[in-house]
GROMACS .gro file of N, CA, C and O in nm:
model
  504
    1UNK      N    1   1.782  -1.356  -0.511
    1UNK     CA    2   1.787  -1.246  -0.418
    1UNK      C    3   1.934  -1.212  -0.393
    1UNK      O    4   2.020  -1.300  -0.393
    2UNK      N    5   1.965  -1.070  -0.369
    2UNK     CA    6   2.113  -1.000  -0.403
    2UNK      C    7   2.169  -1.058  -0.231
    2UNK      O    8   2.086  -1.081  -0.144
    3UNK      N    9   2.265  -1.069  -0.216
    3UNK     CA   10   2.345  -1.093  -0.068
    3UNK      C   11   2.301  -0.943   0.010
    3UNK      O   12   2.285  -0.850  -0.069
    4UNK      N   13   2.281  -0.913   0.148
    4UNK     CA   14   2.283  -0.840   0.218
    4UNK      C   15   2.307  -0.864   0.353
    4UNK      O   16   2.296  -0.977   0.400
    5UNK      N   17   2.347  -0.741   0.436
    5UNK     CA   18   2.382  -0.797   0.570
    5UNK      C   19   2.253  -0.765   0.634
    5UNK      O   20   2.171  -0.674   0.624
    6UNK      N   21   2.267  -0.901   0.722
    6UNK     CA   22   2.125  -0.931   0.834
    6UNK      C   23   2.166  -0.833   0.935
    6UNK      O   24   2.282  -0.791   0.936
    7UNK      N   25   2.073  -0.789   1.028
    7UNK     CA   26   2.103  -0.703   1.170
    7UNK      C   27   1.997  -0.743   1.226
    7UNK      O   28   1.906  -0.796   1.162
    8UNK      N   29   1.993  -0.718   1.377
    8UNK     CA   30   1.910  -0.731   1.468
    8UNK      C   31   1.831  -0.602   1.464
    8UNK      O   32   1.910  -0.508   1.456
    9UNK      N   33   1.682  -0.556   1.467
    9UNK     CA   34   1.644  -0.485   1.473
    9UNK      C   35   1.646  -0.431   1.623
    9UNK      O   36   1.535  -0.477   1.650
   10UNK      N   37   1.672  -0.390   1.701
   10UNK     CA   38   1.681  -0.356   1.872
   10UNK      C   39   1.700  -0.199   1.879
   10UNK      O   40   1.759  -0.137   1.791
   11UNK      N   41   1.658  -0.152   1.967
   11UNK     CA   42   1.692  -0.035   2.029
   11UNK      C   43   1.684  -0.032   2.183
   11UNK      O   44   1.630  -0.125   2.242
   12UNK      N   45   1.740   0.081   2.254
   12UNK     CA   46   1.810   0.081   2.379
   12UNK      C   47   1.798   0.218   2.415
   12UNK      O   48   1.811   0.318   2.346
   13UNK      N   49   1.753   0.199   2.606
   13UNK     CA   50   1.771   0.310   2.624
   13UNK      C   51   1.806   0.291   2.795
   13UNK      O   52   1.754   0.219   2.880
   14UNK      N   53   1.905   0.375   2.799
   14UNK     CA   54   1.991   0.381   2.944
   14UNK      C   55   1.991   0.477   3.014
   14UNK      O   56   2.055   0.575   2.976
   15UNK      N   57   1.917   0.481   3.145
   15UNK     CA   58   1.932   0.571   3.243
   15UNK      C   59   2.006   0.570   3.358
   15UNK      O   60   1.970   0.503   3.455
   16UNK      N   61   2.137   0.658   3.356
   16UNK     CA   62   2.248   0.635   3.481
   16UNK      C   63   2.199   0.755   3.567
   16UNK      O   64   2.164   0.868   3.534
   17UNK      N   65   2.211   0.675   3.722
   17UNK     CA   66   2.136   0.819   3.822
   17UNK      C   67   2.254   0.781   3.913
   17UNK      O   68   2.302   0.668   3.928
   18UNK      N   69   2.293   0.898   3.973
   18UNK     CA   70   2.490   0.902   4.025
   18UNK      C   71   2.479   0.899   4.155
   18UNK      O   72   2.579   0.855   4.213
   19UNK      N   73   2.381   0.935   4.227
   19UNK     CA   74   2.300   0.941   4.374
   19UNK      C   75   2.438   0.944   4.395
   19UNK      O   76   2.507   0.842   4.388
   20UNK      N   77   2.504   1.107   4.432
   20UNK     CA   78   2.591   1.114   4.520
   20UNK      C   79   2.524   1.154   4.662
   20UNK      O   80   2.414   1.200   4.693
   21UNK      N   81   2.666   1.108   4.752
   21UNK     CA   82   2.632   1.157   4.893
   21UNK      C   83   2.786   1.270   4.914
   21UNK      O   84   2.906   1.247   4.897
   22UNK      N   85   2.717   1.385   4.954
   22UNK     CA   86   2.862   1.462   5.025
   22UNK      C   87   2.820   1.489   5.182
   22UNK      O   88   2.714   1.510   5.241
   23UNK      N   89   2.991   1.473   5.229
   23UNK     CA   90   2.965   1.485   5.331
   23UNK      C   91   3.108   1.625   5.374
   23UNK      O   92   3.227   1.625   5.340
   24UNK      N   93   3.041   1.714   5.444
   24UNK     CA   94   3.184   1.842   5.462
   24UNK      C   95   3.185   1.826   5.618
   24UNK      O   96   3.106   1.788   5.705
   25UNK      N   97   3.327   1.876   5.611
   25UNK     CA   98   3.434   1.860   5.742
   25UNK      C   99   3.467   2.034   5.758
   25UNK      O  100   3.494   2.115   5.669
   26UNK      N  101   3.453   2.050   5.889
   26UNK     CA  102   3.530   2.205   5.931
   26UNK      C  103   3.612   2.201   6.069
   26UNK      O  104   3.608   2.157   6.185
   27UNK      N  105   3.661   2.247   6.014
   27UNK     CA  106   3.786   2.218   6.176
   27UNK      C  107   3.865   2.420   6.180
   27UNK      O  108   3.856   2.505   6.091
   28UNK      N  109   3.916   2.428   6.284
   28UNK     CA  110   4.008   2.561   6.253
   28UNK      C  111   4.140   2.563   6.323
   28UNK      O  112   4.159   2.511   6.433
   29UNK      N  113   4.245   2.637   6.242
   29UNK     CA  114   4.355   2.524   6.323
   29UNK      C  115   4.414   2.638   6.406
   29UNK      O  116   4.414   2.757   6.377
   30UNK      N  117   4.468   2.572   6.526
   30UNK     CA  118   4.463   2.664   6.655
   30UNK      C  119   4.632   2.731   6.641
   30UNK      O  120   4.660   2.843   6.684
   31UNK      N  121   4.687   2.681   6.604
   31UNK     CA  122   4.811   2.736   6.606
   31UNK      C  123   4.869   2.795   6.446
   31UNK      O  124   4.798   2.787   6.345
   32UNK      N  125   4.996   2.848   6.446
   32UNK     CA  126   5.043   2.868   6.293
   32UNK      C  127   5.120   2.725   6.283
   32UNK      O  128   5.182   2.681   6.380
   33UNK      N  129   5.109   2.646   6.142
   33UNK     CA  130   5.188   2.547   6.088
   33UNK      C  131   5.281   2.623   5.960
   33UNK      O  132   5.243   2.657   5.848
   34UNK      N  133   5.421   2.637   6.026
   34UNK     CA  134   5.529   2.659   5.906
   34UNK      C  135   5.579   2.559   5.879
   34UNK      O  136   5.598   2.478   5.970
   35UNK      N  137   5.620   2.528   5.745
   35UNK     CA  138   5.663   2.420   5.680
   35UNK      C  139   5.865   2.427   5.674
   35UNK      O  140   5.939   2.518   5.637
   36UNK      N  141   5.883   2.352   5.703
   36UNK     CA  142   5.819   2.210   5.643
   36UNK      C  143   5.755   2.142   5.759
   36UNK      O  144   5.830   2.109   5.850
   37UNK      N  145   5.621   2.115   5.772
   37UNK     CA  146   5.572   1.999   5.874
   37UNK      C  147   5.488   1.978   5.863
   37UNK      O  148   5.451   1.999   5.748
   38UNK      N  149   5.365   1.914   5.968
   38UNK     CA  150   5.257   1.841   5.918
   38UNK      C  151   5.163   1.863   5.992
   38UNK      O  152   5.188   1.872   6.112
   39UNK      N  153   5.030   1.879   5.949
   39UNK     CA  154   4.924   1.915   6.042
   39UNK      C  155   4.830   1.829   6.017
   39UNK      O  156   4.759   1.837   5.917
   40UNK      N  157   4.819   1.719   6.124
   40UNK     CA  158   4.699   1.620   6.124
   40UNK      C  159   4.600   1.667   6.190
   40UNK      O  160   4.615   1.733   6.293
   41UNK      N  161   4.449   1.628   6.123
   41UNK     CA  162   4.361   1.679   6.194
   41UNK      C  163   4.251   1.536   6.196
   41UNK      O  164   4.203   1.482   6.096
   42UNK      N  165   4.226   1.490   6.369
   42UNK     CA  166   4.187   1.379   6.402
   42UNK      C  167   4.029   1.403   6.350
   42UNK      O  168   3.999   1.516   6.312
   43UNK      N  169   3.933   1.302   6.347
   43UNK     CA  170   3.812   1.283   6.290
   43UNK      C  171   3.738   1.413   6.423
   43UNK      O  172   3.665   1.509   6.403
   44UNK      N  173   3.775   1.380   6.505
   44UNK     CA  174   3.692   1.439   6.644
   44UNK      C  175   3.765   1.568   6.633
   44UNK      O  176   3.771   1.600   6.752
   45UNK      N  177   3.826   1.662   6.566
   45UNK     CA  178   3.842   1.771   6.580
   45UNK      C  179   3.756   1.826   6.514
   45UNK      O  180   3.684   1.906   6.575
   46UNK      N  181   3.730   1.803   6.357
   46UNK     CA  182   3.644   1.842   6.322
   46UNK      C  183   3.516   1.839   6.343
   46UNK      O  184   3.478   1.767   6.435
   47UNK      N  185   3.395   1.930   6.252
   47UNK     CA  186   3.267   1.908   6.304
   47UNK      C  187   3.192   1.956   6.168
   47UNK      O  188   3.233   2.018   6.070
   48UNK      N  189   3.070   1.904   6.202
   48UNK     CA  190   2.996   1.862   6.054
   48UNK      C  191   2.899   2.002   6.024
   48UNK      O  192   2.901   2.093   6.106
   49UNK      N  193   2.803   2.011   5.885
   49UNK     CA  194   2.765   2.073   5.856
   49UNK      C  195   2.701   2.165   5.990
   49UNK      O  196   2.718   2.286   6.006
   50UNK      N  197   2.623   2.073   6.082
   50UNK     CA  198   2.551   2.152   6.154
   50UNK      C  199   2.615   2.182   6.325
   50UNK      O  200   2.557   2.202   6.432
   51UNK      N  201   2.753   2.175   6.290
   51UNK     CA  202   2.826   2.228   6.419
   51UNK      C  203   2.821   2.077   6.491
   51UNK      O  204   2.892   2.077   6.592
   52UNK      N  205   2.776   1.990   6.474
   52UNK     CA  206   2.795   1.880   6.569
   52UNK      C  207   2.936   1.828   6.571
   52UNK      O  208   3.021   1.899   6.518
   53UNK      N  209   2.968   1.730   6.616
   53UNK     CA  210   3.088   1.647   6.687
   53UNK      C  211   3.095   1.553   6.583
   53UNK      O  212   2.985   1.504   6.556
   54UNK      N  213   3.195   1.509   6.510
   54UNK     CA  214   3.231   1.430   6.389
   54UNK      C  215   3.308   1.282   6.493
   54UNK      O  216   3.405   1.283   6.569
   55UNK      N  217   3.238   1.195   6.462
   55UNK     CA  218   3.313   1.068   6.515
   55UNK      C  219   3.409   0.990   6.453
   55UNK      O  220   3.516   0.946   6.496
   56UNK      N  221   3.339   0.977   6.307
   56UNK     CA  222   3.441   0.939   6.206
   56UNK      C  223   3.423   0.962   6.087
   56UNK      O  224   3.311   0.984   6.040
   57UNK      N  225   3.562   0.958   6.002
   57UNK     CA  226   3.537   1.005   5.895
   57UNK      C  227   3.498   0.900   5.752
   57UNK      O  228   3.579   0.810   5.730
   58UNK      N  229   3.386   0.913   5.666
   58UNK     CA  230   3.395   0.805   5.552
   58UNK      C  231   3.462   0.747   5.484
   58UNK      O  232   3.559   0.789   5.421
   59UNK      N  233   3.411   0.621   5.490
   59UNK     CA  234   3.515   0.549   5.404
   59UNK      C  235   3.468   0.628   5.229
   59UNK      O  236   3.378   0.705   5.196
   60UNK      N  237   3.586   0.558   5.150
   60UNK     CA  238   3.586   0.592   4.992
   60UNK      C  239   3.527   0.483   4.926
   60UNK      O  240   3.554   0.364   4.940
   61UNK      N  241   3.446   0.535   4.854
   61UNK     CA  242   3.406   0.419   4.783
   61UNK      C  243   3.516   0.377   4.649
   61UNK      O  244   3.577   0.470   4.595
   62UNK      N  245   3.535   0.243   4.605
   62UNK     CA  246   3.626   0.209   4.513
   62UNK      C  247   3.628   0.264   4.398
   62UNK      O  248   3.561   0.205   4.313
   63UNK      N  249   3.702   0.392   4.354
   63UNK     CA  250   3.654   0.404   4.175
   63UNK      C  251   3.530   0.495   4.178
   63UNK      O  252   3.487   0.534   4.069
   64UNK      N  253   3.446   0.546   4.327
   64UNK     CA  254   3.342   0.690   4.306
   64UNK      C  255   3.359   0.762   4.402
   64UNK      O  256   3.253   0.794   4.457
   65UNK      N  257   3.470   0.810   4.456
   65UNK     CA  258   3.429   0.915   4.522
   65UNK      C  259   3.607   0.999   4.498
   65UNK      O  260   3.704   0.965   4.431
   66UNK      N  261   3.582   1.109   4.583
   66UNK     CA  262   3.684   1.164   4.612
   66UNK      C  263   3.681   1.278   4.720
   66UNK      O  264   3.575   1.313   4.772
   67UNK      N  265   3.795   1.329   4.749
   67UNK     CA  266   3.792   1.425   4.863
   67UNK      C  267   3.848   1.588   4.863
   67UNK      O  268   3.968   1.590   4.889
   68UNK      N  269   3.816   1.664   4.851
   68UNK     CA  270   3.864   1.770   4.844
   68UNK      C  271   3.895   1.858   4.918
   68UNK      O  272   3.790   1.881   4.979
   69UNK      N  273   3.997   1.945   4.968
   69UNK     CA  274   4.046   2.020   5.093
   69UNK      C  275   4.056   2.147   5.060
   69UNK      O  276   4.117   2.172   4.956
   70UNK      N  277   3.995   2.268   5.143
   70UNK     CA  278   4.023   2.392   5.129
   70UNK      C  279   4.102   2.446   5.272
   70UNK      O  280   4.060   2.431   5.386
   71UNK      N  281   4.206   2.501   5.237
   71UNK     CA  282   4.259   2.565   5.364
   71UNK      C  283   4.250   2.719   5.352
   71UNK      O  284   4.344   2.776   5.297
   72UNK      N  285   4.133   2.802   5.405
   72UNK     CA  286   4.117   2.911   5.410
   72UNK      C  287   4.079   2.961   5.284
   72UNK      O  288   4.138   3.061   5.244
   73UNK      N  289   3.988   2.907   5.210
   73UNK     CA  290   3.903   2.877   5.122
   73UNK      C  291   3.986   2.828   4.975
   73UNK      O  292   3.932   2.834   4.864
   74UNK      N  293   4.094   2.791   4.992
   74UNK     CA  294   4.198   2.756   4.878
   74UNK      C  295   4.200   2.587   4.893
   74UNK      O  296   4.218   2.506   4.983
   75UNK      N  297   4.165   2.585   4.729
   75UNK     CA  298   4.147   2.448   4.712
   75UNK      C  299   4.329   2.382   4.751
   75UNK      O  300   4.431   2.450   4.737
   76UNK      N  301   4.323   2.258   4.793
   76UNK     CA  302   4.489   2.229   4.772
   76UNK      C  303   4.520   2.145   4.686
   76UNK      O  304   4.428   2.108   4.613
   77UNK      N  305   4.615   2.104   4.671
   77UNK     CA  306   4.683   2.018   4.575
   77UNK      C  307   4.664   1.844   4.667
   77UNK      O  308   4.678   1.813   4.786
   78UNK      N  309   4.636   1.783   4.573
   78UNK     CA  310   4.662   1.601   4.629
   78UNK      C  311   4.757   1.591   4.676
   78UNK      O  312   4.777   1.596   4.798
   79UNK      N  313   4.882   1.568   4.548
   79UNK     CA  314   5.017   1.552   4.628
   79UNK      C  315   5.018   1.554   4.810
   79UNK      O  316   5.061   1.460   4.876
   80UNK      N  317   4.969   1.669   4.865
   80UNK     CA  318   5.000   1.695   4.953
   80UNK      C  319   4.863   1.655   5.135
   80UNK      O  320   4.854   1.684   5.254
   81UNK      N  321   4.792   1.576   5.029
   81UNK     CA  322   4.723   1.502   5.161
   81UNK      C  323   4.721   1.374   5.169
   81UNK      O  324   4.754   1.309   5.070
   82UNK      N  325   4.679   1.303   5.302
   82UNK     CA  326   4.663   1.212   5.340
   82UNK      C  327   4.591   1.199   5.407
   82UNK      O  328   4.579   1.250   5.518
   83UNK      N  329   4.488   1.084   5.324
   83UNK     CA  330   4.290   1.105   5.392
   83UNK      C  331   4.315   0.910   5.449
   83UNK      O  332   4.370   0.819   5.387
   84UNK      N  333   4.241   0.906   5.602
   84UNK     CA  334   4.271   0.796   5.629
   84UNK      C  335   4.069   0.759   5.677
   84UNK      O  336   4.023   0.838   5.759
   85UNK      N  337   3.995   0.674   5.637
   85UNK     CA  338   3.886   0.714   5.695
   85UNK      C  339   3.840   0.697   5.783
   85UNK      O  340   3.914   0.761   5.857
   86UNK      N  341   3.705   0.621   5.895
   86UNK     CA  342   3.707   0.590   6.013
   86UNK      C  343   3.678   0.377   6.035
   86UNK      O  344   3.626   0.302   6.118
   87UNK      N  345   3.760   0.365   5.889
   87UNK     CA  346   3.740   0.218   5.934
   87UNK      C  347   3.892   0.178   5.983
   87UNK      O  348   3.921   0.060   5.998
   88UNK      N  349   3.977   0.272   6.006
   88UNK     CA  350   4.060   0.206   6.086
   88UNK      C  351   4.078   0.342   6.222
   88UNK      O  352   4.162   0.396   6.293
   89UNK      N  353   4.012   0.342   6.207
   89UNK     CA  354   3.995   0.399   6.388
   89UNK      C  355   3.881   0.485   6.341
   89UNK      O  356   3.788   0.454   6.267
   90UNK      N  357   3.918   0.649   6.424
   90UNK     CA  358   3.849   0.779   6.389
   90UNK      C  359   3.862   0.845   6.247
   90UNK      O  360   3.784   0.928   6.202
   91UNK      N  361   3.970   0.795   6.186
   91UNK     CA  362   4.000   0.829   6.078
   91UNK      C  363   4.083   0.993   6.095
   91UNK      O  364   4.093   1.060   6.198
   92UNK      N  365   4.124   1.018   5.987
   92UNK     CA  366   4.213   1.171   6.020
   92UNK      C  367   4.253   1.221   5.866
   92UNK      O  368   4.247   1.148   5.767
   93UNK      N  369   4.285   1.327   5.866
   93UNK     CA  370   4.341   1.408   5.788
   93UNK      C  371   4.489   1.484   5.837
   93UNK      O  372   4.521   1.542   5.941
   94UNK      N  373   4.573   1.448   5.687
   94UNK     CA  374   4.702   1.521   5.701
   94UNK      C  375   4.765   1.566   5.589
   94UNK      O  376   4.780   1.516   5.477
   95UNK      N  377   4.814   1.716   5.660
   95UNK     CA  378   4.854   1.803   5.530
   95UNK      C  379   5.016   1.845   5.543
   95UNK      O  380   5.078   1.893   5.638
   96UNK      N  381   5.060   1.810   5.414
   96UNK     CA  382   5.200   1.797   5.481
   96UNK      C  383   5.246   1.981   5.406
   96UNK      O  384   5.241   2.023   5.290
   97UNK      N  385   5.279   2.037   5.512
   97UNK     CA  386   5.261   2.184   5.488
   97UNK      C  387   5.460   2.173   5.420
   97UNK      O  388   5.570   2.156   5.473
   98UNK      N  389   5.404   2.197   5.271
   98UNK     CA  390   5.592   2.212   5.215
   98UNK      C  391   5.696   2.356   5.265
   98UNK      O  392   5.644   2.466   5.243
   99UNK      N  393   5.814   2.357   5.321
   99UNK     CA  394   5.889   2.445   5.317
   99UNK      C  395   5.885   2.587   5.239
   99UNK      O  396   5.910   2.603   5.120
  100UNK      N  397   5.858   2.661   5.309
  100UNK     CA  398   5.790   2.813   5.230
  100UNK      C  399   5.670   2.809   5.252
  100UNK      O  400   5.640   2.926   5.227
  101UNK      N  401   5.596   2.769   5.274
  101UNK     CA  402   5.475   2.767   5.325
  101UNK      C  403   5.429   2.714   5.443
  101UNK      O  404   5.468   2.620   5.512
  102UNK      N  405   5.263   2.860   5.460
  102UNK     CA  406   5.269   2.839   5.643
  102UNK      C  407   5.126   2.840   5.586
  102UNK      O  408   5.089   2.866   5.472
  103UNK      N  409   5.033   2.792   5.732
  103UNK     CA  410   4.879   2.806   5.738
  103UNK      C  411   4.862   2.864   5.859
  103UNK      O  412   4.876   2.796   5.961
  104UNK      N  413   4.839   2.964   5.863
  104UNK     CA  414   4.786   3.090   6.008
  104UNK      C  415   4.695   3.046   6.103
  104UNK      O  416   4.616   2.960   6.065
  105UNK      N  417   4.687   3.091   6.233
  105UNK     CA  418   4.614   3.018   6.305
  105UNK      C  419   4.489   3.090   6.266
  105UNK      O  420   4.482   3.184   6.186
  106UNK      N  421   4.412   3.048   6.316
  106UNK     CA  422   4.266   3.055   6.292
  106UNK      C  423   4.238   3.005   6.132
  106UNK      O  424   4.126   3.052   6.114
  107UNK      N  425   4.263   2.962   6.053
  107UNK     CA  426   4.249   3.016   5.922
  107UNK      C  427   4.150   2.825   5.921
  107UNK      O  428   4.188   2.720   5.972
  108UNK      N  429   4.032   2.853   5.847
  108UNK     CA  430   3.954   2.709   5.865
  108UNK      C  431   3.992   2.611   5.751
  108UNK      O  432   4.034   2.666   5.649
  109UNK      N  433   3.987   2.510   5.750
  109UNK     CA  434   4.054   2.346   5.686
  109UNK      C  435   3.904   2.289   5.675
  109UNK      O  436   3.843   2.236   5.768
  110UNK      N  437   3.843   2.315   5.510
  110UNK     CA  438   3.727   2.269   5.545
  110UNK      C  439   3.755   2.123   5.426
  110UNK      O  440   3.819   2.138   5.322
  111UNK      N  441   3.701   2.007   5.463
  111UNK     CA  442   3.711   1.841   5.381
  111UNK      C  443   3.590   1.841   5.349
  111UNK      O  444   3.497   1.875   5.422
  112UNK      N  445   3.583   1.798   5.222
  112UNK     CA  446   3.473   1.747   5.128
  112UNK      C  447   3.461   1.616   5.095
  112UNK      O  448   3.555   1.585   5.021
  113UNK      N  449   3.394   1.530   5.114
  113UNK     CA  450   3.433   1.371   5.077
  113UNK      C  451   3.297   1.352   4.973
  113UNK      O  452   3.187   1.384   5.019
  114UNK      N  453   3.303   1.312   4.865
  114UNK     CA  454   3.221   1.301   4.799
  114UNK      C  455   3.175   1.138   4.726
  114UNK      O  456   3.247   1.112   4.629
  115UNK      N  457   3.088   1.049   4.752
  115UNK     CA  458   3.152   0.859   4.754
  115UNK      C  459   2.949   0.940   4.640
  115UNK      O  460   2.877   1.039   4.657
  116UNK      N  461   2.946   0.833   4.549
  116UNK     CA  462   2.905   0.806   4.456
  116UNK      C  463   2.854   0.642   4.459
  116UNK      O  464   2.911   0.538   4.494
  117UNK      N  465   2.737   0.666   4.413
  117UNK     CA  466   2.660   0.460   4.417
  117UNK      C  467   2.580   0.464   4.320
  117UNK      O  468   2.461   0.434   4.333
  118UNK      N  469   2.643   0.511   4.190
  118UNK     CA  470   2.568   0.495   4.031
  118UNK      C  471   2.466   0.349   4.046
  118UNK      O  472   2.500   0.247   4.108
  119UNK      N  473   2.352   0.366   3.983
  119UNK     CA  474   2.284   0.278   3.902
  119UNK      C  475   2.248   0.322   3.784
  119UNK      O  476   2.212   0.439   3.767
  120UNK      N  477   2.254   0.214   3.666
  120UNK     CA  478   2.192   0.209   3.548
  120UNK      C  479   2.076   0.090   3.502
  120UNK      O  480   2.071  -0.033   3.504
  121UNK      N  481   1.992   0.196   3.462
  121UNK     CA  482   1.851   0.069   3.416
  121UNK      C  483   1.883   0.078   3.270
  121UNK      O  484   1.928   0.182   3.222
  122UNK      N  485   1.862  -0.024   3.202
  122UNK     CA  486   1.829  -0.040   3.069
  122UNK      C  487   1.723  -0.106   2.990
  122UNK      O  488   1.712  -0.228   3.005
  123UNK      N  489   1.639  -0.044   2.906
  123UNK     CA  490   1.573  -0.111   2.857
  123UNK      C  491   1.557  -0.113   2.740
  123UNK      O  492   1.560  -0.011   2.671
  124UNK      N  493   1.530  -0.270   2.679
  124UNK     CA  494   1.579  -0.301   2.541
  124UNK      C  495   1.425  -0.333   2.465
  124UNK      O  496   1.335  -0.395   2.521
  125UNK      N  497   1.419  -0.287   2.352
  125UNK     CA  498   1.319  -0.345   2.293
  125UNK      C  499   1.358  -0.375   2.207
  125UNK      O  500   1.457  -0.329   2.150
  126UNK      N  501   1.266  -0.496   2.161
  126UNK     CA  502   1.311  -0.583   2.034
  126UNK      C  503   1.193  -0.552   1.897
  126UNK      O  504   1.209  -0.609   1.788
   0.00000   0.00000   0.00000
């Protein structure tokens, strides 16, 4: 009999389900911020989808989530925030508004936090 390579006969099949959770933030900021400076906005300023009172803000999950900021419906740049969540206090948001640039009063600061808790099943047949 000629040499050949042995293999395992197996097949596989994997189902990943991403079960995100989002959670949105709206706040509106009462004054004009000209830059260069900084506009923190505490967990309790803002308020949640359905107009209620925000106590604190979520933590991140390690490696699935992330956060996204619109100031007057303009996405912003990372560089320029700082998301703290409510496991060390209320948690807060801060936007460090760069030189040449202003954010108008009234104009709304809406946060997106988006945390992710993937599972995968697999099943193997032989």
């Amino acid at each position: 009999m000629p040499l050949k390579i042995m293999k395992l006969a197996i097949t596989a099949t994997a189902e990943t389900v991403t079960a995100p959770t989002v959670s949105r933030f709206f706040y509106e900021v009462g004054a004009t911020v000209i830059g260069e400076a900084v506009l923190t906005i505490d967990a309790a300023d803002f308020v949640n989808d359905t107009g209620g009172a925000v106590t604190s803000l979520p933590e991140l999950t390690a490696n699935n989530s992330y956060i996204e900021v619109y100031v007057n419906g303009v996405l912003q740049m990372e560089g320029l925030l700082t998301y703290t969540p409510g496991a060390t206090g209320t948690g807060q948001l801060v936007i460090d508004v760069p030189n040449g640039s202003t954010i108008e009063a009234n104009s709304p600061v809406v946060l997106v936090v988006a945390n992710f808790a993937p599972t995968t099943s697999v099943d193997i047949t032989t």
